[in-house]
Coordinates of N, CA, C and O in Angstrom, one line a residue:
X1 N -99.6 55.9 -106.3 CA -99.5 54.7 -107.2 C -100.8 53.9 -107.2 O -101.4 53.8 -106.1
X2 N -101.1 53.3 -108.3 CA -102.3 52.4 -108.3 C -101.9 51.1 -107.6 O -100.7 50.8 -107.4
X3 N -102.9 50.3 -107.3 CA -102.6 49.0 -106.8 C -101.8 48.1 -107.7 O -100.8 47.4 -107.2
X4 N -102.0 48.2 -109.0 CA -101.2 47.4 -109.9 C -99.7 47.9 -109.9 O -98.8 47.1 -109.9
X5 N -99.6 49.2 -109.8 CA -98.2 49.7 -109.8 C -97.5 49.3 -108.5 O -96.3 48.9 -108.5
X6 N -98.2 49.4 -107.4 CA -97.6 49.0 -106.1 C -97.3 47.5 -106.1 O -96.2 47.1 -105.6
X7 N -98.1 46.7 -106.7 CA -97.9 45.3 -106.7 C -96.7 45.0 -107.6 O -95.8 44.1 -107.3
X8 N -96.6 45.6 -108.8 CA -95.5 45.4 -109.7 C -94.2 45.9 -109.0 O -93.1 45.2 -109.2
X9 N -94.2 47.0 -108.3 CA -93.0 47.5 -107.7 C -92.5 46.5 -106.6 O -91.3 46.2 -106.4
X10 N -93.5 46.0 -105.8 CA -93.1 45.1 -104.7 C -92.6 43.8 -105.3 O -91.5 43.3 -104.8
X11 N -93.2 43.3 -106.3 CA -92.7 42.1 -107.0 C -91.3 42.3 -107.6 O -90.4 41.5 -107.3
X12 N -91.1 43.4 -108.2 CA -89.8 43.7 -108.8 C -88.7 43.9 -107.7 O -87.6 43.4 -107.9
X13 N -89.1 44.5 -106.6 CA -88.1 44.7 -105.5 C -87.7 43.4 -105.0 O -86.5 43.1 -104.8
X14 N -88.6 42.5 -104.8 CA -88.2 41.1 -104.2 C -87.4 40.3 -105.3 O -86.6 39.5 -104.9
X15 N -87.8 40.5 -106.5 CA -87.0 39.8 -107.6 C -85.6 40.3 -107.7 O -84.7 39.5 -108.0
X16 N -85.4 41.6 -107.4 CA -84.1 42.2 -107.6 C -83.2 42.0 -106.4 O -82.0 42.0 -106.5
X17 N -83.8 41.8 -105.2 CA -83.0 41.6 -104.0 C -82.3 40.3 -104.0 O -82.9 39.2 -103.8
X18 N -81.0 40.3 -104.2 CA -80.2 39.1 -104.4 C -80.0 38.4 -103.0 O -79.5 37.2 -103.0
X19 N -80.3 39.0 -101.9 CA -80.2 38.3 -100.6 C -81.3 37.4 -100.3 O -81.3 36.6 -99.4
X20 N -82.4 37.6 -101.1 CA -83.6 36.7 -100.8 C -83.5 35.4 -101.6 O -82.9 35.4 -102.6
X21 N -84.0 34.4 -101.0 CA -84.0 33.1 -101.7 C -85.1 33.0 -102.7 O -85.0 32.2 -103.7
X22 N -86.2 33.7 -102.5 CA -87.4 33.7 -103.4 C -88.3 34.9 -103.1 O -88.2 35.5 -102.1
X23 N -89.2 35.1 -104.0 CA -90.2 36.1 -103.8 C -91.2 35.5 -102.8 O -91.6 34.3 -102.9
X24 N -91.6 36.3 -101.8 CA -92.5 35.8 -100.8 C -93.9 35.5 -101.4 O -94.3 36.1 -102.4
X25 N -94.6 34.6 -100.8 CA -95.9 34.2 -101.2 C -96.9 35.3 -101.2 O -97.7 35.5 -102.1
X26 N -96.7 36.2 -100.2 CA -97.6 37.4 -100.0 C -97.5 38.3 -101.2 O -98.4 38.8 -101.8
X27 N -96.2 38.6 -101.6 CA -96.0 39.6 -102.7 C -96.4 39.0 -104.0 O -97.0 39.6 -104.8
X28 N -96.1 37.7 -104.2 CA -96.5 37.0 -105.4 C -98.0 37.0 -105.6 O -98.6 37.3 -106.6
X29 N -98.7 36.7 -104.5 CA -100.2 36.6 -104.5 C -100.8 38.0 -104.8 O -101.8 38.1 -105.5
X30 N -100.2 39.0 -104.2 CA -100.7 40.4 -104.4 C -100.5 40.7 -105.9 O -101.5 41.3 -106.5
X31 N -99.4 40.4 -106.5 CA -99.2 40.7 -107.9 C -100.2 39.8 -108.8 O -100.7 40.3 -109.8
X32 N -100.3 38.6 -108.4 CA -101.2 37.7 -109.2 C -102.7 38.2 -109.1 O -103.4 38.0 -110.1
X33 N -103.0 38.8 -108.0 CA -104.4 39.3 -107.9 C -104.6 40.6 -108.6 O -105.7 41.0 -109.1
X34 N -103.5 41.4 -108.8 CA -103.6 42.7 -109.5 C -103.5 42.6 -111.0 O -103.9 43.5 -111.7
X35 N -103.0 41.5 -111.5 CA -102.8 41.3 -113.0 C -103.4 40.0 -113.4 O -103.5 39.1 -112.7
X36 N -103.8 40.0 -114.7 CA -104.2 38.8 -115.3 C -102.9 38.0 -115.6 O -101.8 38.5 -115.4
X37 N -103.0 36.8 -116.1 CA -101.9 35.9 -116.3 C -100.9 36.5 -117.3 O -99.6 36.5 -117.0
X38 N -101.3 37.1 -118.4 CA -100.4 37.8 -119.3 C -99.8 39.0 -118.7 O -98.6 39.2 -118.9
X39 N -100.5 39.8 -118.0 CA -99.9 41.0 -117.4 C -98.9 40.6 -116.4 O -97.8 41.3 -116.3
X40 N -99.1 39.6 -115.6 CA -98.1 39.2 -114.6 C -96.9 38.7 -115.3 O -95.8 39.0 -114.9
X41 N -97.0 37.9 -116.3 CA -95.9 37.5 -117.1 C -95.1 38.6 -117.7 O -93.9 38.6 -117.7
X42 N -95.8 39.7 -118.1 CA -95.1 40.8 -118.7 C -94.3 41.6 -117.6 O -93.2 42.0 -117.8
X43 N -94.9 41.7 -116.4 CA -94.2 42.4 -115.3 C -92.9 41.6 -114.9 O -91.8 42.1 -114.8
X44 N -93.1 40.3 -114.8 CA -91.9 39.4 -114.5 C -90.8 39.5 -115.6 O -89.7 39.6 -115.3
X45 N -91.3 39.4 -116.8 CA -90.3 39.5 -117.9 C -89.6 40.8 -118.0 O -88.4 40.9 -118.2
X46 N -90.3 41.9 -117.7 CA -89.7 43.2 -117.7 C -88.7 43.4 -116.6 O -87.5 43.9 -116.8
X47 N -89.0 42.9 -115.4 CA -88.1 43.0 -114.2 C -86.9 42.1 -114.5 O -85.8 42.6 -114.2
X48 N -87.1 41.0 -115.1 CA -86.0 40.1 -115.4 C -85.1 40.7 -116.4 O -83.8 40.7 -116.2
X49 N -85.6 41.3 -117.4 CA -84.8 41.9 -118.5 C -84.0 43.1 -117.9 O -82.8 43.2 -118.2
X50 N -84.6 44.0 -117.2 CA -83.9 45.1 -116.6 C -82.8 44.6 -115.6 O -81.7 45.1 -115.7
X51 N -83.1 43.6 -114.8 CA -82.1 43.1 -113.9 C -80.9 42.4 -114.7 O -79.8 42.6 -114.3
X52 N -81.2 41.7 -115.8 CA -80.2 41.1 -116.6 C -79.2 42.2 -117.1 O -78.0 42.1 -117.0
X53 N -79.8 43.3 -117.7 CA -79.0 44.3 -118.2 C -78.1 45.0 -117.1 O -77.0 45.4 -117.3
X54 N -78.7 45.2 -115.9 CA -78.0 45.7 -114.8 C -76.8 44.8 -114.4 O -75.7 45.3 -114.1
X55 N -77.1 43.5 -114.4 CA -76.0 42.6 -114.0 C -74.9 42.6 -115.0 O -73.7 42.5 -114.7
X56 N -75.2 42.8 -116.3 CA -74.2 42.9 -117.4 C -73.4 44.2 -117.1 O -72.2 44.2 -117.2
X57 N -74.1 45.3 -116.8 CA -73.4 46.5 -116.6 C -72.5 46.4 -115.4 O -71.3 46.9 -115.4
X58 N -72.9 45.8 -114.3 CA -72.1 45.6 -113.1 C -70.9 44.7 -113.4 O -69.7 45.1 -113.0
X59 N -71.1 43.6 -114.2 CA -70.0 42.7 -114.5 C -68.9 43.4 -115.3 O -67.7 43.2 -115.1
X60 N -69.4 44.3 -116.2 CA -68.4 45.0 -117.1 C -68.0 46.4 -116.6 O -67.3 47.1 -117.3
X61 N -68.5 46.7 -115.4 CA -68.1 47.9 -114.7 C -68.5 49.2 -115.5 O -67.7 50.1 -115.6
X62 N -69.6 49.1 -116.2 CA -70.1 50.2 -117.0 C -70.6 51.3 -116.1 O -71.1 51.1 -115.1
X63 N -70.3 52.5 -116.6 CA -70.7 53.7 -115.9 C -71.6 54.6 -116.8 O -71.3 54.6 -118.0
X64 N -72.6 55.2 -116.2 CA -73.4 56.1 -117.1 C -72.5 57.2 -117.6 O -71.6 57.7 -117.0
X65 N -72.9 57.7 -118.8 CA -72.1 58.8 -119.4 C -72.2 60.1 -118.5 O -73.3 60.3 -117.9
X66 N -71.1 60.8 -118.4 CA -71.2 62.1 -117.7 C -71.9 63.1 -118.5 O -71.7 63.2 -119.7
X67 N -72.6 64.0 -117.9 CA -73.3 65.1 -118.6 C -72.6 66.4 -118.5 O -71.9 66.7 -117.7

């Protein structure tokens, strides 16, 4: 993975972990260094959107279709 990809994954992981109170300063700084302001906002928005859809699925007990 590239540094941008690793930074985005680390940020997404900490955003997704519901046991954390917040994203660590270290992970946020790494992401902020890897992306410009717009890119960082896009990563945050994408992680937020995916997490929101996952929470909707969990709440409604949705299951992936069987193949």
